[in-house]
PDB file of C-alpha atoms in Angstrom:
ATOM      1  CA  MET A   2      44.669 -36.687 -31.968  1.00 48.00           C
ATOM      2  CA  ASP A   3      41.403 -34.804 -31.417  1.00 52.00           C
ATOM      3  CA  PRO A   4      40.734 -34.269 -27.660  1.00 52.00           C
ATOM      4  CA  ALA A   5      36.994 -34.665 -28.268  1.00 54.00           C
ATOM      5  CA  SER A   6      37.550 -38.231 -29.458  1.00 54.00           C
ATOM      6  CA  GLN A   7      39.653 -39.207 -26.400  1.00 57.00           C
ATOM      7  CA  ASP A   8      38.178 -41.028 -23.422  1.00 57.00           C
ATOM      8  CA  ILE A   9      39.047 -38.778 -20.485  1.00 60.00           C
ATOM      9  CA  ASN A  10      37.067 -40.593 -17.822  1.00 61.00           C
ATOM     10  CA  LEU A  11      39.709 -41.227 -15.136  1.00 59.00           C
ATOM     11  CA  ASN A  12      38.009 -44.469 -14.085  1.00 59.00           C
ATOM     12  CA  SER A  13      37.757 -45.812 -17.622  1.00 59.00           C
ATOM     13  CA  PRO A  14      40.012 -48.665 -18.769  1.00 57.00           C
ATOM     14  CA  ASN A  15      40.181 -46.825 -22.133  1.00 58.00           C
ATOM     15  CA  LYS A  16      41.475 -43.561 -20.582  1.00 55.00           C
ATOM     16  CA  GLY A  17      43.429 -41.535 -23.130  1.00 55.00           C
ATOM     17  CA  LEU A  18      42.513 -43.823 -26.016  1.00 53.00           C
ATOM     18  CA  VAL A  19      40.523 -42.751 -29.053  1.00 53.00           C
ATOM     19  CA  VAL A  20      36.905 -43.763 -28.571  1.00 52.00           C
ATOM     20  CA  ASP A  21      34.267 -44.121 -31.313  1.00 52.00           C
ATOM     21  CA  HIS A  22      31.241 -42.093 -30.207  1.00 50.00           C
ATOM     22  CA  SER A  23      29.075 -43.101 -33.192  1.00 49.00           C
ATOM     23  CA  ASP A  24      27.003 -45.446 -31.050  1.00 48.00           C
ATOM     24  CA  SER A  25      26.902 -43.117 -28.038  1.00 47.00           C
ATOM     25  CA  LEU A  26      23.685 -42.828 -26.060  1.00 47.00           C
ATOM     26  CA  SER A  27      23.895 -39.040 -26.216  1.00 48.00           C
ATOM     27  CA  ASP A  28      22.417 -39.223 -29.739  1.00 46.00           C
ATOM     28  CA  VAL A  29      19.337 -41.121 -28.536  1.00 46.00           C
ATOM     29  CA  PRO A  30      16.375 -38.857 -27.748  1.00 46.00           C
ATOM     30  CA  VAL A  31      15.313 -38.904 -24.118  1.00 47.00           C
ATOM     31  CA  GLU A  32      11.639 -38.071 -24.665  1.00 47.00           C
ATOM     32  CA  GLY A  33      10.679 -41.685 -25.149  1.00 43.00           C
ATOM     33  CA  ALA A  34      12.352 -42.695 -21.884  1.00 43.00           C
ATOM     34  CA  VAL A  35      10.136 -40.595 -19.607  1.00 45.00           C
ATOM     35  CA  GLY A  36       7.280 -43.060 -19.474  1.00 46.00           C
ATOM     36  CA  ASN A  37       9.549 -46.121 -19.743  1.00 50.00           C
ATOM     37  CA  ALA A  38       8.485 -48.842 -17.285  1.00 52.00           C
ATOM     38  CA  ALA A  39      12.042 -50.292 -17.246  1.00 61.00           C
ATOM     39  CA  ASN A  40      13.350 -47.082 -15.670  1.00 76.00           C
ATOM     40  CA  PRO A  41      10.690 -45.948 -13.174  1.00 82.00           C
ATOM     41  CA  PRO A  42      11.335 -42.839 -11.039  1.00 83.00           C
ATOM     42  CA  PRO A  43      12.701 -43.445  -7.520  1.00 85.00           C
ATOM     43  CA  PRO A  44      10.097 -43.531  -4.736  1.00 87.00           C
ATOM     44  CA  GLY A  45       9.016 -40.076  -3.581  1.00 89.00           C
ATOM     45  CA  LEU A  46       9.828 -38.408  -6.931  1.00 87.00           C
ATOM     46  CA  THR A  47       7.568 -37.664  -9.812  1.00 91.00           C
ATOM     47  CA  GLU A  48       8.650 -38.524 -13.336  1.00 91.00           C
ATOM     48  CA  GLU A  49       9.201 -34.828 -13.989  1.00 92.00           C
ATOM     49  CA  GLU A  50      11.474 -34.392 -10.925  1.00 92.00           C
ATOM     50  CA  ALA A  51      13.449 -37.499 -11.856  1.00 92.00           C
ATOM     51  CA  GLU A  52      13.932 -36.152 -15.370  1.00 92.00           C
ATOM     52  CA  GLU A  53      15.208 -32.806 -13.977  1.00 94.00           C
ATOM     53  CA  LEU A  54      17.674 -34.650 -11.754  1.00 93.00           C
ATOM     54  CA  ARG A  55      18.899 -36.761 -14.677  1.00 93.00           C
ATOM     55  CA  THR A  56      19.391 -33.622 -16.775  1.00 96.00           C
ATOM     56  CA  GLU A  57      21.272 -31.915 -13.936  1.00 96.00           C
ATOM     57  CA  LEU A  58      23.426 -35.055 -13.436  1.00 96.00           C
ATOM     58  CA  THR A  59      24.305 -35.076 -17.127  1.00 96.00           C
ATOM     59  CA  LYS A  60      25.324 -31.387 -16.971  1.00 97.00           C
ATOM     60  CA  VAL A  61      27.444 -31.949 -13.842  1.00 97.00           C
ATOM     61  CA  GLU A  62      29.201 -34.955 -15.419  1.00 97.00           C
ATOM     62  CA  GLU A  63      29.919 -32.869 -18.542  1.00 97.00           C
ATOM     63  CA  GLU A  64      31.365 -30.083 -16.342  1.00 97.00           C
ATOM     64  CA  ILE A  65      33.532 -32.633 -14.517  1.00 97.00           C
ATOM     65  CA  ASN A  66      34.880 -33.945 -17.827  1.00 97.00           C
ATOM     66  CA  THR A  67      35.558 -30.389 -19.013  1.00 97.00           C
ATOM     67  CA  LEU A  68      37.383 -29.586 -15.777  1.00 97.00           C
ATOM     68  CA  ARG A  69      39.491 -32.750 -16.134  1.00 97.00           C
ATOM     69  CA  GLN A  70      40.469 -31.680 -19.647  1.00 97.00           C
ATOM     70  CA  VAL A  71      41.347 -28.174 -18.426  1.00 97.00           C
ATOM     71  CA  LEU A  72      43.345 -29.584 -15.493  1.00 97.00           C
ATOM     72  CA  SER A  73      45.234 -31.940 -17.782  1.00 96.00           C
ATOM     73  CA  ALA A  74      46.063 -29.077 -20.167  1.00 96.00           C
ATOM     74  CA  LYS A  75      47.209 -26.891 -17.231  1.00 96.00           C
ATOM     75  CA  GLU A  76      49.426 -29.698 -15.878  1.00 94.00           C
ATOM     76  CA  ARG A  77      51.051 -30.164 -19.293  1.00 95.00           C
ATOM     77  CA  HIS A  78      51.584 -26.395 -19.560  1.00 95.00           C
ATOM     78  CA  ALA A  79      53.115 -26.251 -16.057  1.00 91.00           C
ATOM     79  CA  ALA A  80      55.457 -29.148 -16.888  1.00 89.00           C
ATOM     80  CA  ASP A  81      56.496 -27.395 -20.104  1.00 91.00           C
ATOM     81  CA  LEU A  82      57.215 -24.145 -18.216  1.00 91.00           C
ATOM     82  CA  LYS A  83      59.253 -26.011 -15.592  1.00 86.00           C
ATOM     83  CA  ARG A  84      61.249 -27.741 -18.327  1.00 86.00           C
ATOM     84  CA  LYS A  85      61.952 -24.379 -20.019  1.00 89.00           C
ATOM     85  CA  LEU A  86      63.040 -22.899 -16.680  1.00 87.00           C
ATOM     86  CA  GLY A  87      65.359 -25.842 -16.060  1.00 82.00           C
ATOM     87  CA  LEU A  88      63.406 -27.014 -13.043  1.00 81.00           C
ATOM     88  CA  ASN A  89      63.378 -30.743 -12.594  1.00 82.00           C
ATOM     89  CA  PRO A  90      62.113 -32.951  -9.779  1.00 80.00           C
ATOM     90  CA  LEU A  91      65.588 -33.168  -8.221  1.00 82.00           C
ATOM     91  CA  ASN A  92      65.940 -29.374  -8.058  1.00 80.00           C
ATOM     92  CA  GLU A  93      62.452 -29.084  -6.597  1.00 80.00           C
ATOM     93  CA  LEU A  94      63.278 -31.731  -4.000  1.00 85.00           C
ATOM     94  CA  ARG A  95      66.499 -29.900  -3.134  1.00 85.00           C
ATOM     95  CA  GLN A  96      64.614 -26.597  -2.750  1.00 84.00           C
ATOM     96  CA  ASN A  97      61.959 -28.270  -0.588  1.00 86.00           C
ATOM     97  CA  PHE A  98      64.657 -29.851   1.595  1.00 88.00           C
ATOM     98  CA  THR A  99      66.480 -26.521   1.980  1.00 90.00           C
ATOM     99  CA  LYS A 100      63.267 -24.754   2.954  1.00 89.00           C
ATOM    100  CA  SER A 101      62.358 -27.527   5.403  1.00 91.00           C
ATOM    101  CA  TRP A 102      65.827 -27.372   6.993  1.00 89.00           C
ATOM    102  CA  GLN A 103      65.499 -23.595   7.365  1.00 89.00           C
ATOM    103  CA  ASP A 104      62.092 -24.103   8.994  1.00 89.00           C
ATOM    104  CA  VAL A 105      63.623 -26.617  11.422  1.00 88.00           C
ATOM    105  CA  GLN A 106      66.474 -24.251  12.287  1.00 87.00           C
ATOM    106  CA  THR A 107      64.055 -21.450  13.093  1.00 88.00           C
ATOM    107  CA  SER A 108      61.836 -23.666  15.278  1.00 89.00           C
ATOM    108  CA  ASN A 109      61.865 -23.160  19.038  1.00 89.00           C
ATOM    109  CA  ALA A 110      62.689 -26.809  19.716  1.00 88.00           C
ATOM    110  CA  TYR A 111      65.800 -26.636  17.510  1.00 87.00           C
ATOM    111  CA  LYS A 112      66.943 -23.375  19.109  1.00 87.00           C
ATOM    112  CA  LYS A 113      66.520 -24.779  22.637  1.00 89.00           C
ATOM    113  CA  THR A 114      68.352 -27.997  21.714  1.00 89.00           C
ATOM    114  CA  GLN A 115      71.159 -26.047  20.076  1.00 88.00           C
ATOM    115  CA  GLU A 116      71.476 -23.792  23.131  1.00 90.00           C
ATOM    116  CA  THR A 117      71.546 -26.790  25.506  1.00 91.00           C
ATOM    117  CA  LEU A 118      74.186 -28.590  23.440  1.00 90.00           C
ATOM    118  CA  SER A 119      76.256 -25.425  23.209  1.00 90.00           C
ATOM    119  CA  GLN A 120      76.199 -25.038  27.000  1.00 89.00           C
ATOM    120  CA  ALA A 121      77.103 -28.697  27.469  1.00 88.00           C
ATOM    121  CA  GLY A 122      79.998 -28.308  25.028  1.00 89.00           C
ATOM    122  CA  GLN A 123      81.273 -25.244  26.888  1.00 89.00           C
ATOM    123  CA  LYS A 124      81.099 -27.063  30.227  1.00 86.00           C
ATOM    124  CA  THR A 125      82.855 -30.106  28.779  1.00 89.00           C
ATOM    125  CA  SER A 126      85.556 -27.901  27.289  1.00 88.00           C
ATOM    126  CA  ALA A 127      86.045 -26.156  30.619  1.00 85.00           C
ATOM    127  CA  ALA A 128      86.323 -29.531  32.389  1.00 84.00           C
ATOM    128  CA  PHE A 129      88.959 -30.760  29.910  1.00 85.00           C
ATOM    129  CA  THR A 130      90.869 -27.511  30.318  1.00 87.00           C
ATOM    130  CA  THR A 131      90.862 -27.957  34.102  1.00 87.00           C
ATOM    131  CA  VAL A 132      92.013 -31.582  33.850  1.00 84.00           C
ATOM    132  CA  GLY A 133      94.735 -30.568  31.391  1.00 83.00           C
ATOM    133  CA  SER A 134      95.940 -27.805  33.703  1.00 83.00           C
ATOM    134  CA  VAL A 135      96.076 -30.172  36.680  1.00 81.00           C
ATOM    135  CA  LEU A 136      97.990 -32.789  34.674  1.00 82.00           C
ATOM    136  CA  SER A 137     100.437 -30.196  33.355  1.00 82.00           C
ATOM    137  CA  LYS A 138     101.035 -28.890  36.878  1.00 79.00           C
ATOM    138  CA  ARG A 139     101.601 -32.417  38.220  1.00 78.00           C
ATOM    139  CA  LEU A 140     104.009 -33.277  35.400  1.00 78.00           C
ATOM    140  CA  GLY A 141     105.799 -29.998  35.957  1.00 75.00           C
ATOM    141  CA  ASP A 142     106.109 -30.793  39.652  1.00 72.00           C
ATOM    142  CA  MET A 143     107.523 -34.233  38.807  1.00 73.00           C
ATOM    143  CA  ARG A 144     110.081 -32.720  36.429  1.00 72.00           C
ATOM    144  CA  ALA A 145     111.228 -30.348  39.112  1.00 68.00           C
ATOM    145  CA  LEU A 146     112.144 -33.248  41.416  1.00 68.00           C
ATOM    146  CA  PRO A 147     115.798 -34.285  41.182  1.00 61.00           C
ATOM    147  CA  PHE A 148     116.266 -37.752  39.719  1.00 56.00           C
ATOM    148  CA  SER A 149     119.435 -39.622  40.573  1.00 50.00           C
ATOM    149  CA  ASN A 150     120.917 -42.235  38.315  1.00 48.00           C
ATOM    150  CA  SER A 151     120.074 -44.982  40.793  1.00 46.00           C
ATOM    151  CA  PHE A 152     116.459 -43.774  41.140  1.00 49.00           C
ATOM    152  CA  SER A 153     115.856 -43.810  37.376  1.00 50.00           C
ATOM    153  CA  ASN A 154     117.353 -47.316  37.160  1.00 49.00           C
ATOM    154  CA  TYR A 155     115.154 -48.335  40.057  1.00 49.00           C
ATOM    155  CA  SER A 156     111.995 -47.017  38.361  1.00 53.00           C
ATOM    156  CA  ILE A 157     112.747 -48.872  35.109  1.00 51.00           C
ATOM    157  CA  ARG A 158     113.745 -52.151  36.791  1.00 48.00           C
ATOM    158  CA  HIS A 159     110.724 -52.195  39.126  1.00 51.00           C
ATOM    159  CA  SER A 160     108.083 -51.019  36.715  1.00 51.00           C
ATOM    160  CA  ILE A 161     104.710 -52.660  37.249  1.00 49.00           C
ATOM    161  CA  SER A 162     103.602 -52.085  33.662  1.00 51.00           C
ATOM    162  CA  MET A 163     106.205 -54.424  32.070  1.00 55.00           C
ATOM    163  CA  PRO A 164     106.844 -57.379  34.408  1.00 62.00           C
ATOM    164  CA  ALA A 165     107.053 -60.092  31.755  1.00 63.00           C
ATOM    165  CA  MET A 166     109.147 -57.980  29.416  1.00 63.00           C
ATOM    166  CA  ARG A 167     111.485 -56.909  32.175  1.00 64.00           C
ATOM    167  CA  ASN A 168     112.663 -60.515  32.743  1.00 67.00           C
ATOM    168  CA  SER A 169     113.203 -61.344  29.061  1.00 70.00           C
ATOM    169  CA  ALA A 170     116.731 -61.788  27.677  1.00 71.00           C
ATOM    170  CA  THR A 171     116.108 -59.143  25.002  1.00 70.00           C
ATOM    171  CA  PHE A 172     115.079 -56.537  27.543  1.00 69.00           C
ATOM    172  CA  LYS A 173     118.063 -57.313  29.804  1.00 71.00           C
ATOM    173  CA  SER A 174     120.433 -57.016  26.850  1.00 70.00           C
ATOM    174  CA  PHE A 175     118.792 -53.707  25.863  1.00 69.00           C
ATOM    175  CA  GLU A 176     118.965 -52.494  29.485  1.00 68.00           C
ATOM    176  CA  ASP A 177     122.675 -53.362  29.685  1.00 70.00           C
ATOM    177  CA  LYS A 178     123.407 -51.482  26.462  1.00 68.00           C
ATOM    178  CA  MET A 179     121.441 -48.469  27.631  1.00 67.00           C
ATOM    179  CA  GLY A 180     123.202 -48.560  30.979  1.00 65.00           C
ATOM    180  CA  ASN A 181     126.583 -48.697  29.141  1.00 57.00           C
ATOM    181  CA  LEU A 182     125.565 -45.736  26.994  1.00 55.00           C
ATOM    182  CA  LYS A 183     124.553 -43.771  30.033  1.00 50.00           C
ATOM    183  CA  VAL A 184     127.806 -44.548  31.822  1.00 48.00           C
ATOM    184  CA  SER A 185     129.937 -43.840  28.759  1.00 47.00           C
ATOM    185  CA  GLY A 186     127.983 -40.626  28.128  1.00 47.00           C
ATOM    186  CA  HIS A 187     129.091 -39.239  31.509  1.00 51.00           C
ATOM    187  CA  SER A 188     132.751 -40.209  31.122  1.00 46.00           C
TER     188      SER A 188
END
Protein backbone atom coordinates (compact mmCIF):
# COMPACT_ATOMS: atom_id res chain seq x y z
CA MET A 1 0.00 0.00 0.00
CA ASP A 2 1.51 3.33 -1.08
CA PRO A 3 1.60 5.82 1.85
CA ALA A 4 0.91 8.69 -0.56
CA SER A 5 -2.45 7.16 -1.46
CA GLN A 6 -3.52 6.73 2.20
CA ASP A 7 -5.76 9.22 3.97
CA ILE A 8 -3.75 10.21 7.03
CA ASN A 9 -6.00 12.99 8.27
CA LEU A 10 -6.65 11.96 11.89
CA ASN A 11 -10.12 13.51 11.82
CA SER A 12 -11.12 11.81 8.58
CA PRO A 13 -13.62 8.93 8.60
CA ASN A 14 -11.45 7.37 5.85
CA LYS A 15 -8.25 7.45 7.97
CA GLY A 16 -5.80 4.78 6.83
CA LEU A 17 -7.87 3.85 3.78
CA VAL A 18 -6.69 4.21 0.20
CA VAL A 19 -8.08 7.43 -1.24
CA ASP A 20 -8.40 8.30 -4.94
CA HIS A 21 -6.79 11.72 -5.42
CA SER A 22 -7.69 11.98 -9.12
CA ASP A 23 -10.42 14.51 -8.40
CA SER A 24 -8.42 16.38 -5.76
CA LEU A 25 -8.64 20.16 -5.64
CA SER A 26 -4.85 20.40 -5.52
CA ASP A 27 -4.81 19.92 -9.31
CA VAL A 28 -7.10 22.91 -9.89
CA PRO A 29 -5.22 26.14 -10.60
CA VAL A 30 -5.73 28.84 -8.00
CA GLU A 31 -5.19 31.84 -10.27
CA GLY A 32 -8.81 31.95 -11.32
CA ALA A 33 -9.98 31.99 -7.70
CA VAL A 34 -8.34 35.29 -6.76
CA GLY A 35 -11.06 37.49 -8.17
CA ASN A 36 -13.85 35.01 -7.39
CA ALA A 37 -16.89 36.77 -5.91
CA ALA A 38 -18.00 33.54 -4.15
CA ASN A 39 -14.86 33.61 -2.00
CA PRO A 40 -14.23 37.28 -1.13
CA PRO A 41 -11.31 38.18 1.16
CA PRO A 42 -12.13 38.66 4.87
CA PRO A 43 -12.74 42.26 5.97
CA GLY A 44 -9.54 44.21 6.56
CA LEU A 45 -7.47 42.08 4.14
CA THR A 46 -6.66 42.70 0.55
CA GLU A 47 -7.05 39.93 -1.99
CA GLU A 48 -3.28 39.62 -2.13
CA GLU A 49 -2.94 39.22 1.67
CA ALA A 50 -5.74 36.66 1.73
CA GLU A 51 -4.01 34.69 -1.01
CA GLU A 52 -0.71 34.72 0.97
CA LEU A 53 -2.53 33.45 4.05
CA ARG A 54 -4.22 30.68 2.05
CA THR A 55 -0.85 29.63 0.61
CA GLU A 56 0.73 29.63 4.07
CA LEU A 57 -2.23 27.62 5.46
CA THR A 58 -1.80 25.04 2.70
CA LYS A 59 1.94 24.72 3.50
CA VAL A 60 1.27 24.36 7.24
CA GLU A 61 -1.39 21.68 6.64
CA GLU A 62 1.06 19.80 4.38
CA GLU A 63 3.73 20.00 7.12
CA ILE A 64 1.22 18.70 9.68
CA ASN A 65 0.38 15.74 7.44
CA THR A 66 4.09 15.04 6.90
CA LEU A 67 4.73 15.17 10.64
CA ARG A 68 1.83 12.76 11.26
CA GLN A 69 3.33 10.33 8.75
CA VAL A 70 6.76 10.64 10.39
CA LEU A 71 5.26 10.18 13.87
CA SER A 72 3.33 7.12 12.74
CA ALA A 73 6.48 5.60 11.21
CA LYS A 74 8.46 6.35 14.41
CA GLU A 75 5.75 4.74 16.58
CA ARG A 76 5.79 1.60 14.42
CA HIS A 77 9.60 1.50 14.61
CA ALA A 78 9.53 1.93 18.41
CA ALA A 79 6.96 -0.88 18.74
CA ASP A 80 9.12 -3.12 16.55
CA LEU A 81 12.22 -2.39 18.68
CA LYS A 82 10.29 -3.09 21.89
CA ARG A 83 9.04 -6.38 20.46
CA LYS A 84 12.61 -7.38 19.48
CA LEU A 85 13.84 -6.48 22.97
CA GLY A 86 11.08 -8.56 24.55
CA LEU A 87 9.43 -5.55 26.13
CA ASN A 88 5.69 -5.79 26.36
CA PRO A 89 3.10 -3.61 28.07
CA LEU A 90 3.06 -5.86 31.15
CA ASN A 91 6.83 -5.58 31.62
CA GLU A 92 6.65 -1.82 31.15
CA LEU A 93 3.84 -1.60 33.70
CA ARG A 94 5.87 -3.71 36.14
CA GLN A 95 8.93 -1.47 35.66
CA ASN A 96 6.80 1.66 36.13
CA PHE A 97 5.27 0.21 39.30
CA THR A 98 8.70 -0.73 40.68
CA LYS A 99 10.05 2.74 39.99
CA SER A 100 6.98 4.37 41.54
CA TRP A 101 7.29 2.18 44.66
CA GLN A 102 10.97 3.14 44.97
CA ASP A 103 9.98 6.81 44.65
CA VAL A 104 7.39 6.36 47.42
CA GLN A 105 9.92 4.64 49.69
CA THR A 106 12.38 7.49 49.29
CA SER A 107 9.76 10.18 49.97
CA ASN A 108 9.89 12.07 53.26
CA ALA A 109 6.28 11.22 54.11
CA TYR A 110 6.97 7.48 53.77
CA LYS A 111 10.14 7.71 55.86
CA LYS A 112 8.36 9.62 58.64
CA THR A 113 5.43 7.17 58.63
CA GLN A 114 7.79 4.21 58.69
CA GLU A 115 9.75 5.73 61.59
CA THR A 116 6.55 6.45 63.55
CA LEU A 117 5.22 2.92 63.02
CA SER A 118 8.57 1.44 63.98
CA GLN A 119 8.57 3.41 67.25
CA ALA A 120 4.98 2.38 67.96
CA GLY A 121 5.88 -1.26 67.31
CA GLN A 122 8.85 -1.04 69.68
CA LYS A 123 6.70 0.51 72.41
CA THR A 124 3.99 -2.11 71.91
CA SER A 125 6.58 -4.88 72.06
CA ALA A 126 8.02 -3.43 75.26
CA ALA A 127 4.52 -3.24 76.79
CA PHE A 128 3.80 -6.89 75.92
CA THR A 129 7.16 -7.91 77.36
CA THR A 130 6.33 -6.10 80.61
CA VAL A 131 2.88 -7.69 80.82
CA GLY A 132 4.38 -11.11 80.10
CA SER A 133 7.00 -10.65 82.81
CA VAL A 134 4.37 -9.61 85.36
CA LEU A 135 2.16 -12.59 84.48
CA SER A 136 5.09 -15.00 84.67
CA LYS A 137 6.08 -13.61 88.06
CA ARG A 138 2.51 -13.90 89.37
CA LEU A 139 2.16 -17.47 88.10
CA GLY A 140 5.52 -18.31 89.61
CA ASP A 141 4.39 -16.86 92.93
CA MET A 142 1.20 -18.95 92.76
CA ARG A 143 3.18 -22.12 92.05
CA ALA A 144 5.37 -21.48 95.04
CA LEU A 145 2.35 -21.51 97.37
CA PRO A 146 1.69 -24.91 98.96
CA PHE A 147 -1.56 -26.48 97.79
CA SER A 148 -3.20 -29.04 100.04
CA ASN A 149 -5.42 -31.76 98.72
CA SER A 150 -8.47 -30.18 100.33
CA PHE A 151 -7.65 -26.74 98.87
CA SER A 152 -7.36 -28.08 95.31
CA ASN A 153 -10.67 -29.93 95.73
CA TYR A 154 -12.18 -26.75 97.10
CA SER A 155 -11.00 -24.69 94.10
CA ILE A 156 -12.44 -27.18 91.59
CA ARG A 157 -15.76 -27.64 93.41
CA HIS A 158 -16.32 -23.90 93.92
CA SER A 159 -15.16 -22.66 90.56
CA ILE A 160 -17.16 -19.71 89.27
CA SER A 161 -16.33 -20.44 85.63
CA MET A 162 -18.25 -23.77 85.46
CA PRO A 163 -21.35 -23.56 87.69
CA ALA A 164 -23.75 -25.40 85.39
CA MET A 165 -21.23 -28.08 84.50
CA ARG A 166 -20.22 -28.59 88.10
CA ASN A 167 -23.74 -29.80 89.03
CA SER A 168 -24.14 -32.18 86.09
CA ALA A 169 -24.12 -35.96 86.64
CA THR A 170 -21.28 -36.39 84.12
CA PHE A 171 -19.06 -33.91 85.91
CA LYS A 172 -19.77 -35.47 89.32
CA SER A 173 -18.96 -38.93 87.97
CA PHE A 174 -15.74 -37.57 86.43
CA GLU A 175 -14.88 -35.77 89.69
CA ASP A 176 -15.42 -38.98 91.69
CA LYS A 177 -13.16 -40.95 89.34
CA MET A 178 -10.48 -38.29 89.49
CA GLY A 179 -10.74 -38.17 93.27
CA ASN A 180 -10.37 -42.00 93.36
CA LEU A 181 -7.32 -41.79 91.12
CA LYS A 182 -5.77 -39.17 93.32
CA VAL A 183 -6.42 -41.19 96.46
CA SER A 184 -5.21 -44.44 94.91
CA GLY A 185 -2.15 -42.65 93.51
CA HIS A 186 -1.01 -41.76 97.05
CA SER A 187 -1.59 -45.22 98.51
